mmCIF file with all atom_site columns, C-alpha atoms in Angstrom:
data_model
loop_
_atom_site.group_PDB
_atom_site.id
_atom_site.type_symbol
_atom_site.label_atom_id
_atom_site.label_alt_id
_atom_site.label_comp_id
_atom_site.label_asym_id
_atom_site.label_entity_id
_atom_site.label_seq_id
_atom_site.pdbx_PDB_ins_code
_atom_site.Cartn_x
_atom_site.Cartn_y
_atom_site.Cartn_z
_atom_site.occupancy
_atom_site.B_iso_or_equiv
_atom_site.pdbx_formal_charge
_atom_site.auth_seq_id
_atom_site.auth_comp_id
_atom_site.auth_asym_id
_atom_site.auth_atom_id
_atom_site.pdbx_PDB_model_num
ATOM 1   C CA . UNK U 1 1   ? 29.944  -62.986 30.256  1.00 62.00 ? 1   UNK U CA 1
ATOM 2   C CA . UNK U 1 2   ? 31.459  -59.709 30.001  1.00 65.00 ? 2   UNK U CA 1
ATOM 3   C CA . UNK U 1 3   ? 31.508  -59.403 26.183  1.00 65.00 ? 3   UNK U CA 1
ATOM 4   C CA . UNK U 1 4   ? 27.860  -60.954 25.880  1.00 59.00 ? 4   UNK U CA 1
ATOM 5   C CA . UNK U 1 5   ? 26.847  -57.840 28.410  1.00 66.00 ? 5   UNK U CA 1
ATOM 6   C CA . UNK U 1 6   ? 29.030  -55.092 26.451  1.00 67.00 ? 6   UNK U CA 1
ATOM 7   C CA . UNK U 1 7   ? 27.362  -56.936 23.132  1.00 64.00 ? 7   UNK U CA 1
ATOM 8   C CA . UNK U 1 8   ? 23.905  -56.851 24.337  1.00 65.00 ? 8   UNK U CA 1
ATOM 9   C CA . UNK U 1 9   ? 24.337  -52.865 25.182  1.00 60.00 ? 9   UNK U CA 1
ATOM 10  C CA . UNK U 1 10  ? 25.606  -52.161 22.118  1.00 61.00 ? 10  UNK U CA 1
ATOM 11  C CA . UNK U 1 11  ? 22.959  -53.587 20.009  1.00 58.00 ? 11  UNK U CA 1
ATOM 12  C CA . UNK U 1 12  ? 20.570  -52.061 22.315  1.00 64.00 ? 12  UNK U CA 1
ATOM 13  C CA . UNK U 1 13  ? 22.191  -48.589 22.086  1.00 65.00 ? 13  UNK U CA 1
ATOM 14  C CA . UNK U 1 14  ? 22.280  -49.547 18.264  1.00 61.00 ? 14  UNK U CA 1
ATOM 15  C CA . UNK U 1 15  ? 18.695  -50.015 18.043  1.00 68.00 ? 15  UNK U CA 1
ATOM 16  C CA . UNK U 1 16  ? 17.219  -47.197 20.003  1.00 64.00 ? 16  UNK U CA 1
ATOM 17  C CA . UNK U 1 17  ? 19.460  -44.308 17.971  1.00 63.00 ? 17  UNK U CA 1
ATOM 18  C CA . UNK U 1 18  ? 17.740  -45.949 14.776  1.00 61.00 ? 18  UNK U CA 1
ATOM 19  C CA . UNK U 1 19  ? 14.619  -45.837 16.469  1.00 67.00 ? 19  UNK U CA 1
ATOM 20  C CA . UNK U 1 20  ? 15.170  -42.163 17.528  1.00 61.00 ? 20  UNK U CA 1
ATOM 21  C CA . UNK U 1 21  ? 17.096  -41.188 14.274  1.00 60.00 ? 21  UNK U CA 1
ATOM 22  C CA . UNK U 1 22  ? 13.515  -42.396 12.726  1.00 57.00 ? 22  UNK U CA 1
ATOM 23  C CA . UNK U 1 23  ? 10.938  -40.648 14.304  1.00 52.00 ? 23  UNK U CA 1
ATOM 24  C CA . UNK U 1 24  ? 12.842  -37.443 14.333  1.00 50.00 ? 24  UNK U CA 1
ATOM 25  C CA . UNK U 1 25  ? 12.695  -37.729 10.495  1.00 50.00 ? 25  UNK U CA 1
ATOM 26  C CA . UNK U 1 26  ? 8.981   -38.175 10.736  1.00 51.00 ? 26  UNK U CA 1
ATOM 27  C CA . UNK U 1 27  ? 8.860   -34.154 12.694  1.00 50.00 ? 27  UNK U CA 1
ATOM 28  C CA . UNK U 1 28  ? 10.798  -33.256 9.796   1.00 51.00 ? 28  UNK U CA 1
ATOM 29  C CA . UNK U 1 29  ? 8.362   -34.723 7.505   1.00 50.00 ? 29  UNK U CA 1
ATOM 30  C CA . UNK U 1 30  ? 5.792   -32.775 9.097   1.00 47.00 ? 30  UNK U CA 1
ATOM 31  C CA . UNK U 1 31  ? 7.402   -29.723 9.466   1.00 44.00 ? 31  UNK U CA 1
ATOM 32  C CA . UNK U 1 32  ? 7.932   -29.591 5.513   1.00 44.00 ? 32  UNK U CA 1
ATOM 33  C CA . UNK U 1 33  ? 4.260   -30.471 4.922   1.00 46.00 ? 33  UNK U CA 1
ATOM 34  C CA . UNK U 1 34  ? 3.300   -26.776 6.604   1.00 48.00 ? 34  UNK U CA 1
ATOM 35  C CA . UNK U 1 35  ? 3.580   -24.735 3.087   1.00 44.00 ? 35  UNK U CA 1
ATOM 36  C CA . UNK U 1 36  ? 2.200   -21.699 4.306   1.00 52.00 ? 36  UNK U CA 1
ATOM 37  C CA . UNK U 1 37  ? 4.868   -18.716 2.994   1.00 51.00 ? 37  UNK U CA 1
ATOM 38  C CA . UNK U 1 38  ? 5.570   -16.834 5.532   1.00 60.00 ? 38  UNK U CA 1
ATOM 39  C CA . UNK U 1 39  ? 5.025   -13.972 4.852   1.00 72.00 ? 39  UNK U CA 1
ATOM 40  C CA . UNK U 1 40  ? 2.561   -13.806 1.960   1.00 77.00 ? 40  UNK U CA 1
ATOM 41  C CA . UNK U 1 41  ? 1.144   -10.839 0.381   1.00 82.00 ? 41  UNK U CA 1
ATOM 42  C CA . UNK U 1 42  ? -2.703  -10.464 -0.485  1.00 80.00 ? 42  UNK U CA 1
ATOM 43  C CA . UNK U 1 43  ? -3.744  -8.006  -3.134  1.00 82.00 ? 43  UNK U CA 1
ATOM 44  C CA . UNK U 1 44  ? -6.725  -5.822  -3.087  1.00 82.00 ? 44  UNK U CA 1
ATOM 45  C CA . UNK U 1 45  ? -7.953  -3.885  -6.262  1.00 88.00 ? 45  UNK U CA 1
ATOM 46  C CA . UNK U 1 46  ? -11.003 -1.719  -6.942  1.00 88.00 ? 46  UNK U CA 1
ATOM 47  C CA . UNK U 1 47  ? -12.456 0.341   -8.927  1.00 91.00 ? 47  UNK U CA 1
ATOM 48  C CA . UNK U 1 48  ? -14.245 3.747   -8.094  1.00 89.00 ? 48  UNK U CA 1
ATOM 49  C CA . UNK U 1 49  ? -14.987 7.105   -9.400  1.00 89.00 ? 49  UNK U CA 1
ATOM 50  C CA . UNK U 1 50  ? -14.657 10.258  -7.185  1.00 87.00 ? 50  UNK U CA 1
ATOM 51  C CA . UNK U 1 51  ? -15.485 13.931  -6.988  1.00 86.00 ? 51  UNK U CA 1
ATOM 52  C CA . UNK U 1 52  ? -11.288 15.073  -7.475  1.00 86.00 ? 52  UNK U CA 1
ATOM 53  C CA . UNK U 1 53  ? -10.832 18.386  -6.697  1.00 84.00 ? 53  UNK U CA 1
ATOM 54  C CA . UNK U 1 54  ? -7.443  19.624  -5.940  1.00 84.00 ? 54  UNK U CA 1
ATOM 55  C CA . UNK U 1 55  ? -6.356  23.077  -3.842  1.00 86.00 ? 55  UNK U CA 1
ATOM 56  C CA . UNK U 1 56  ? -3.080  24.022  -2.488  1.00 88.00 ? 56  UNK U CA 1
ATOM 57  C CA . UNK U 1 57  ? -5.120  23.123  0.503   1.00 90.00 ? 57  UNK U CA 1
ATOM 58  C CA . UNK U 1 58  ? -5.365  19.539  1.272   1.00 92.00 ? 58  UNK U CA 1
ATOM 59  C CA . UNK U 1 59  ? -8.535  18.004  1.030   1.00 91.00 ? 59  UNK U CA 1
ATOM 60  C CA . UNK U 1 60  ? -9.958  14.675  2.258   1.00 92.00 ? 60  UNK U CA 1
ATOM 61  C CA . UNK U 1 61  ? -12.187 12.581  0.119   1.00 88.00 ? 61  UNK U CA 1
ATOM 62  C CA . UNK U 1 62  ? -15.223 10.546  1.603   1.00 88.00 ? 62  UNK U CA 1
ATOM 63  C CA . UNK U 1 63  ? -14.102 7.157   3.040   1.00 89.00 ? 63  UNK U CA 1
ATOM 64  C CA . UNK U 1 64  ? -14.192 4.467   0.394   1.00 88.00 ? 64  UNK U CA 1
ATOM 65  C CA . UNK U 1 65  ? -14.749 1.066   1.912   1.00 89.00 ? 65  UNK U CA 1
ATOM 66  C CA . UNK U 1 66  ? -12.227 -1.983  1.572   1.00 85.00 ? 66  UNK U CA 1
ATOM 67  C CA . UNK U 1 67  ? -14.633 -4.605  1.640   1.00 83.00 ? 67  UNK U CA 1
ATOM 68  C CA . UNK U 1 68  ? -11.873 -7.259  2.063   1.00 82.00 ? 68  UNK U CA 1
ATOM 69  C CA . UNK U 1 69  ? -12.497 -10.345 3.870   1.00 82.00 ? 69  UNK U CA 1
ATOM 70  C CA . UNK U 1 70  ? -8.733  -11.194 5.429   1.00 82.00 ? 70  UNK U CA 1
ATOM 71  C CA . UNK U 1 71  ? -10.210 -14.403 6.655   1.00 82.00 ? 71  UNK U CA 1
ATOM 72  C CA . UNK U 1 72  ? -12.116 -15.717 3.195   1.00 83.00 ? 72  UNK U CA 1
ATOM 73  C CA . UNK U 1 73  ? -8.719  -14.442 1.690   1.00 81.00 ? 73  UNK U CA 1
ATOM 74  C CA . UNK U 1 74  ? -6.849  -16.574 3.667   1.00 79.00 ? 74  UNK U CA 1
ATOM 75  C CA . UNK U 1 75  ? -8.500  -19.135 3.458   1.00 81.00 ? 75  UNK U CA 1
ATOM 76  C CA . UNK U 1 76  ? -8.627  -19.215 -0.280  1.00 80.00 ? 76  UNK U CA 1
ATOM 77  C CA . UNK U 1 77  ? -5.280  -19.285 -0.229  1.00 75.00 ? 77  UNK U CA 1
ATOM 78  C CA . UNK U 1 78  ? -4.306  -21.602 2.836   1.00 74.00 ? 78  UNK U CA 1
ATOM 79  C CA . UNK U 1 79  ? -6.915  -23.916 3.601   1.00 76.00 ? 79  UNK U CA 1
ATOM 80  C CA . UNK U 1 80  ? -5.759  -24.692 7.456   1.00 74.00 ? 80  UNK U CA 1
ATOM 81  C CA . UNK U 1 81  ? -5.024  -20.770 8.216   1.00 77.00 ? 81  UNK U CA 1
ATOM 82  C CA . UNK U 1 82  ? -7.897  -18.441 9.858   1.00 80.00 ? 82  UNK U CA 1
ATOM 83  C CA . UNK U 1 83  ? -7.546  -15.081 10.619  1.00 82.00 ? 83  UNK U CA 1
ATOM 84  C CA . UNK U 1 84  ? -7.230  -16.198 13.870  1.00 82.00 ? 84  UNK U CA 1
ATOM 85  C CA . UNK U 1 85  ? -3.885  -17.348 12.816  1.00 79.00 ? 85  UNK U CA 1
ATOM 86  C CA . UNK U 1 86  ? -2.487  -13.612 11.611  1.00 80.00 ? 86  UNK U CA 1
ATOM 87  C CA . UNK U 1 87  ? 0.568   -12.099 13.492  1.00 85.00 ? 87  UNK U CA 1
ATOM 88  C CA . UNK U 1 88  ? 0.877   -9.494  11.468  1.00 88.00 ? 88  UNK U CA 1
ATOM 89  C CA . UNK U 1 89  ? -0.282  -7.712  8.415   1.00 90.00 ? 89  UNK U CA 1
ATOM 90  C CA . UNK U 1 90  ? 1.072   -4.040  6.724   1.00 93.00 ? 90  UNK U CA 1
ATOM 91  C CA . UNK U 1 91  ? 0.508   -2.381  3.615   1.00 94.00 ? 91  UNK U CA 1
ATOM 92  C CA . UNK U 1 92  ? 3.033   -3.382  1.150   1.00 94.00 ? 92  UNK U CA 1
ATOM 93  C CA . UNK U 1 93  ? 2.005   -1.713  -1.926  1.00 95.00 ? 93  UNK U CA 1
ATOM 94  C CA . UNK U 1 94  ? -0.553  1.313   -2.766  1.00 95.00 ? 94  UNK U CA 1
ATOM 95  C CA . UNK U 1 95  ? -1.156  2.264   -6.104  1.00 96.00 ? 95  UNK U CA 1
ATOM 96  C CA . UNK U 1 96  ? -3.875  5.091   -7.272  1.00 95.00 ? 96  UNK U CA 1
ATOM 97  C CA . UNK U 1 97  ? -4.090  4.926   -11.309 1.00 96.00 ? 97  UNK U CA 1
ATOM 98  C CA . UNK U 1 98  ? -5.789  7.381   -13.502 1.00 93.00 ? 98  UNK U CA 1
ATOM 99  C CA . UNK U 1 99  ? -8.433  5.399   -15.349 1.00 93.00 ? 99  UNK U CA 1
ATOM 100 C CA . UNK U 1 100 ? -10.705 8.565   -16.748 1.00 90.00 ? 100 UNK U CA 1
ATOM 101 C CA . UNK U 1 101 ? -12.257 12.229  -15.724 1.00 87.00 ? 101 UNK U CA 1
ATOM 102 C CA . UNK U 1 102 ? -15.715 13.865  -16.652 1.00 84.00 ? 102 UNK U CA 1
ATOM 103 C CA . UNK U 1 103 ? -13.409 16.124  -18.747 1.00 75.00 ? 103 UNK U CA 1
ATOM 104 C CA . UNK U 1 104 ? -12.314 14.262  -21.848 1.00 63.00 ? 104 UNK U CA 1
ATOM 105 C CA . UNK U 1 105 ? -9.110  13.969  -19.468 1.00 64.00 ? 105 UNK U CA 1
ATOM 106 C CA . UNK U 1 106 ? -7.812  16.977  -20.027 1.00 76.00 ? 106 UNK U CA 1
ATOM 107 C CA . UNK U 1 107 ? -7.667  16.751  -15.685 1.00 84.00 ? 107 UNK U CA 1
ATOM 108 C CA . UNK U 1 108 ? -5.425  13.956  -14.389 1.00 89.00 ? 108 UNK U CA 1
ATOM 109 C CA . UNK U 1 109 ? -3.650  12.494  -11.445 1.00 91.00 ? 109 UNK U CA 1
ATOM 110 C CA . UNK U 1 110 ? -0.409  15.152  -12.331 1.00 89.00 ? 110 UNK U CA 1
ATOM 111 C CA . UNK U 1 111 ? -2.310  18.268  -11.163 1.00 89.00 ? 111 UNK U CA 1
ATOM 112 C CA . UNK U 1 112 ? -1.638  16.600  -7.393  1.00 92.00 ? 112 UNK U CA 1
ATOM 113 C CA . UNK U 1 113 ? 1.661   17.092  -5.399  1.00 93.00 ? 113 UNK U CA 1
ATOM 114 C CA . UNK U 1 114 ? 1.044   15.184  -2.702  1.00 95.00 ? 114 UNK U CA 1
ATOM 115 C CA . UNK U 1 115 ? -1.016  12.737  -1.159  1.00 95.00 ? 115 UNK U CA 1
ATOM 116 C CA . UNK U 1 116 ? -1.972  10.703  2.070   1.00 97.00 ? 116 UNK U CA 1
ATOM 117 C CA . UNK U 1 117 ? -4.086  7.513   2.572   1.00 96.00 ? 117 UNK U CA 1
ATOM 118 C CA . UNK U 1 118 ? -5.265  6.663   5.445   1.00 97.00 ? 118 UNK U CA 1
ATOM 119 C CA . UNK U 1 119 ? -7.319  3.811   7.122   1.00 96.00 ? 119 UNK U CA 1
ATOM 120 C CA . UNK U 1 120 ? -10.305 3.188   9.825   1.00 95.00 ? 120 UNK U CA 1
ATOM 121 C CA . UNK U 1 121 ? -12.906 1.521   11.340  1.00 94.00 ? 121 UNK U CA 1
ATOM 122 C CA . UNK U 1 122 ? -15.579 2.625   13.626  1.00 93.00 ? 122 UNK U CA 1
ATOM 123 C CA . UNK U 1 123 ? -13.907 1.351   16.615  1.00 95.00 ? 123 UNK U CA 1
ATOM 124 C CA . UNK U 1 124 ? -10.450 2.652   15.437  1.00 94.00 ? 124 UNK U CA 1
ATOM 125 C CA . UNK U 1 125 ? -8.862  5.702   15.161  1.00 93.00 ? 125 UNK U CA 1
ATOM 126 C CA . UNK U 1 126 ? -7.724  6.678   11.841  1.00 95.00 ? 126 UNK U CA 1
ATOM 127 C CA . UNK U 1 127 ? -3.894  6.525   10.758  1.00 97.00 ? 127 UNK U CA 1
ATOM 128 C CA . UNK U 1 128 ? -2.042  7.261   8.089   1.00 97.00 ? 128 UNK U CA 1
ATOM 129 C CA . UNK U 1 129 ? -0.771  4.445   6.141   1.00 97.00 ? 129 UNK U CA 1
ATOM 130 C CA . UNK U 1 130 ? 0.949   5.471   3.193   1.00 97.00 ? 130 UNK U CA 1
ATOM 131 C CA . UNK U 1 131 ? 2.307   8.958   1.051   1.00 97.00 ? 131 UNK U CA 1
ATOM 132 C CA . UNK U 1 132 ? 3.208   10.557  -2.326  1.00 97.00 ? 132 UNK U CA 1
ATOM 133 C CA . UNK U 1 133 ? 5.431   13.782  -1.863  1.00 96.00 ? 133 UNK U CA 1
ATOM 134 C CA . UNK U 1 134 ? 6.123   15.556  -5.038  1.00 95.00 ? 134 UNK U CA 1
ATOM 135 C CA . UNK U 1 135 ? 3.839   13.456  -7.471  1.00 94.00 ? 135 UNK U CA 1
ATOM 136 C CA . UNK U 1 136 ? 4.407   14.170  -11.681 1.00 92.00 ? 136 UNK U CA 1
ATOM 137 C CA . UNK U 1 137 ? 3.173   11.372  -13.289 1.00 94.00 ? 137 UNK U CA 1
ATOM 138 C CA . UNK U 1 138 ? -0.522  12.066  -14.568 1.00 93.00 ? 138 UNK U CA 1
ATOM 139 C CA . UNK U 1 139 ? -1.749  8.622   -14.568 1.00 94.00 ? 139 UNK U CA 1
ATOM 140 C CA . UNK U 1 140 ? -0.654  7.081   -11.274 1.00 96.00 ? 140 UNK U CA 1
ATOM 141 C CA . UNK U 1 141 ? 0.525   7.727   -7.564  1.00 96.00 ? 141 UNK U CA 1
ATOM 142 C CA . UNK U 1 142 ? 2.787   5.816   -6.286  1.00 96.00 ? 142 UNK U CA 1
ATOM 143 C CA . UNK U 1 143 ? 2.634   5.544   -2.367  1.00 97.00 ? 143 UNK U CA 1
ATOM 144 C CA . UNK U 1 144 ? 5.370   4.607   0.143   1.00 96.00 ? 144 UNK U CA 1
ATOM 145 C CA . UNK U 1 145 ? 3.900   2.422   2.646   1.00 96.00 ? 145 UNK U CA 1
ATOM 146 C CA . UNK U 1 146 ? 4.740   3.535   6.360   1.00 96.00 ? 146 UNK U CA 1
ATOM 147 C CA . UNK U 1 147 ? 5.839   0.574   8.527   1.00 94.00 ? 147 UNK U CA 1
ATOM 148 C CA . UNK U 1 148 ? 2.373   0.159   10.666  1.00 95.00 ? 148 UNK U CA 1
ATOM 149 C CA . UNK U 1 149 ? 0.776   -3.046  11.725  1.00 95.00 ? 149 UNK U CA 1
ATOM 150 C CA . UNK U 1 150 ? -2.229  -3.180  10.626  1.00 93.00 ? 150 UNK U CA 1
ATOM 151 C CA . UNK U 1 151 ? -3.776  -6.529  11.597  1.00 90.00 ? 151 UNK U CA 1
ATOM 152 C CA . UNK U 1 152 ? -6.253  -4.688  14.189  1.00 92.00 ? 152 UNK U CA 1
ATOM 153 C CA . UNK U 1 153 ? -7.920  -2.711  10.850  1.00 93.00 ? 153 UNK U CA 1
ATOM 154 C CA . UNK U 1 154 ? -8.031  -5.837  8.514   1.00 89.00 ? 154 UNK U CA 1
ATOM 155 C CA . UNK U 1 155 ? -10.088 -8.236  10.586  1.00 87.00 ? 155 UNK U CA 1
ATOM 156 C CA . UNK U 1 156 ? -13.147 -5.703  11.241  1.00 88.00 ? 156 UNK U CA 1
ATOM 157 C CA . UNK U 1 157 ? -15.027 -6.286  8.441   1.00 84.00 ? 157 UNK U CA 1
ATOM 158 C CA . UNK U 1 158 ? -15.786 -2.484  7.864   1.00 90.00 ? 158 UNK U CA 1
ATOM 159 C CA . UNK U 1 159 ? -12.307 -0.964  7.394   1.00 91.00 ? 159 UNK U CA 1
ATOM 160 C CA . UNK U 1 160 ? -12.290 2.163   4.913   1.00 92.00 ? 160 UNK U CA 1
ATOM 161 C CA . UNK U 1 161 ? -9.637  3.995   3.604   1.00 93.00 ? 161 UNK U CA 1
ATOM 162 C CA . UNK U 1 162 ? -9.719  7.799   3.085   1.00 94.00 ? 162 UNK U CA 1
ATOM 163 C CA . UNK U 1 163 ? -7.244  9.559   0.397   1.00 94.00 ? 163 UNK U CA 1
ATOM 164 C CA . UNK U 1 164 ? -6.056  13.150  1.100   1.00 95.00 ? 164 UNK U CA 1
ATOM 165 C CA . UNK U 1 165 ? -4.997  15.096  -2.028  1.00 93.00 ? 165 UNK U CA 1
ATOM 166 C CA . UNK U 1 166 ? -3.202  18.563  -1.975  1.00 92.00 ? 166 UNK U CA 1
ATOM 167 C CA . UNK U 1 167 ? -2.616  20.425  -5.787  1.00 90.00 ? 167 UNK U CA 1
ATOM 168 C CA . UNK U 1 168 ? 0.204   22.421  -7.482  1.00 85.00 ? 168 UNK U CA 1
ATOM 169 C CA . UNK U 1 169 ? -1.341  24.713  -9.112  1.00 73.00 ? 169 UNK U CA 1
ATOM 170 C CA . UNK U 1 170 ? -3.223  27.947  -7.395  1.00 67.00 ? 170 UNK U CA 1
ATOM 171 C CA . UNK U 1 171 ? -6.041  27.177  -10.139 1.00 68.00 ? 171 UNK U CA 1
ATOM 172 C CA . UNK U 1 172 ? -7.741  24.598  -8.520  1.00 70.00 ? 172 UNK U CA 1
ATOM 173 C CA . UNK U 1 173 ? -9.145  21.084  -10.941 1.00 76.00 ? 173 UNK U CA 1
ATOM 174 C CA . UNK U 1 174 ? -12.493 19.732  -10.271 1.00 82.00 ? 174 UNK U CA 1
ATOM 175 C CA . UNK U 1 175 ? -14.219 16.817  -12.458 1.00 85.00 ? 175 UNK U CA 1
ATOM 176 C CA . UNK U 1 176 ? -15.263 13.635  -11.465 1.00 88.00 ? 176 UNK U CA 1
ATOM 177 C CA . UNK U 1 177 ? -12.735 10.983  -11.589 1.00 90.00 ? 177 UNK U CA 1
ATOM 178 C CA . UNK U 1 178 ? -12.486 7.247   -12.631 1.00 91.00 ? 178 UNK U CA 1
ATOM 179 C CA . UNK U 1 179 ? -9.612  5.332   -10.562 1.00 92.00 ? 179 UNK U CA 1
ATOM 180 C CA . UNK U 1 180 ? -8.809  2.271   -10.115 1.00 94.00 ? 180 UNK U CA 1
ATOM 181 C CA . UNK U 1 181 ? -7.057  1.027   -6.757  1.00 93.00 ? 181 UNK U CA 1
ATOM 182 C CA . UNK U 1 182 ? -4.046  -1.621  -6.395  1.00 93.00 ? 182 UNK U CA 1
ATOM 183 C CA . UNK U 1 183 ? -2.752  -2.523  -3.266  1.00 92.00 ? 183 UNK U CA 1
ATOM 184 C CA . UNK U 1 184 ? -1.310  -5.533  -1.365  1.00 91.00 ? 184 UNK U CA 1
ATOM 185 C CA . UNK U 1 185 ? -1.428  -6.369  2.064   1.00 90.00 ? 185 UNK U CA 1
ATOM 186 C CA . UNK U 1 186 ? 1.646   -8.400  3.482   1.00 90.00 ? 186 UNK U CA 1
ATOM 187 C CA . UNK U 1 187 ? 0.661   -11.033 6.047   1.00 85.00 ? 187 UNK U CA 1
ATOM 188 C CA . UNK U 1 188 ? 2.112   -13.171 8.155   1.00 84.00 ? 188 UNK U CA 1
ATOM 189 C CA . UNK U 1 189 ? 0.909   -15.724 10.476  1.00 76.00 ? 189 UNK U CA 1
ATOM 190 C CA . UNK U 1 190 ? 1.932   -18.639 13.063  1.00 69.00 ? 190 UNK U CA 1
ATOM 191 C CA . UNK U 1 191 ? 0.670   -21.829 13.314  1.00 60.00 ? 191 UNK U CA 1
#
């Protein structure tokens, strides 16, 4: 009686480890169908001319507006996500290039030294987001991102961004300039 009692627990204790050995595989399973990348990064390009004029002085340009849809994006990308999802999301790249100027080119992006960009909405204060210091290429600035979050801007639908420029040169530039806008956004969110 006492082996068919240590016998019978055994096989019991046998079964119920397979059946919990089993259904922990299935959360597994589950867990590696999520294939959102955390983080991922979203990029946002456009194209638009502007009035450049450079001083020793800096001076702001007119707001130029993002247009960008974080939650379409998203979306697009991750069918389950919303924006609702997003934890988190900071500039990871900024990049102005020189496309053309009113002047046969003869004015390009090398007549600034540095440069700011900065983002808003109307319900949010304005911040700076990103800098050149000491620019000498003449067909592209290349920012360094500061580390801020972001995700507050990116889901109003009318977020801006507003570029600062200050010159080298006493003689100031002035055309009107073609340039074209890369940037990504890095996101991340929780499920």
């Amino acid at each position: 009686m006492k082996k068919l009692i240590i016998s019978t627990l055994a096989v019991s204790t046998l079964i119920v480890g397979l059946i919990s050995m089993n259904s922990c595989s299935k959360v597994e399973d589950i867990i590696d169908d999520i294939t959102i990348p955390v983080p991922f990064t979203i990029p946002f390009d456009v194209e638009t001319t502007i009035p450049f004029a450079v001083t020793t002085e800096p001076i702001k340009y007119p707001s130029i507006p993002l247009n960008l849809d974080l939650d379409a994006k998203i979306r697009e990308q991750f069918n389950g996500a919303t924006i609702d999802n997003v934890k988190s999301a900071k500039l990871s790249s900024f990049v102005v290039n020189f496309v053309s100027s009113s002047d046969s080119d003869s004015i390009k992006l090398d007549k600034v030294q540095d440069a700011k960009i900065y983002i808003k909405t109307p319900t949010l204060a304005e911040i700076e987001i990103a800098a050149v210091v000491n620019n000498v290429s003449p067909t592209a600035l290349n920012f360094t991102p500061a580390d801020k979050e972001l995700m507050e801007y990116l889901k109003s639908k009318d977020v801006s961004i507003a570029l600062e420029l200050k010159g080298k040169e006493l003689e100031p530039a002035v055309t009107q300039m073609k340039i074209r806008i890369n940037s990504g956004f890095k996101i991340q969110v929780g499920l």
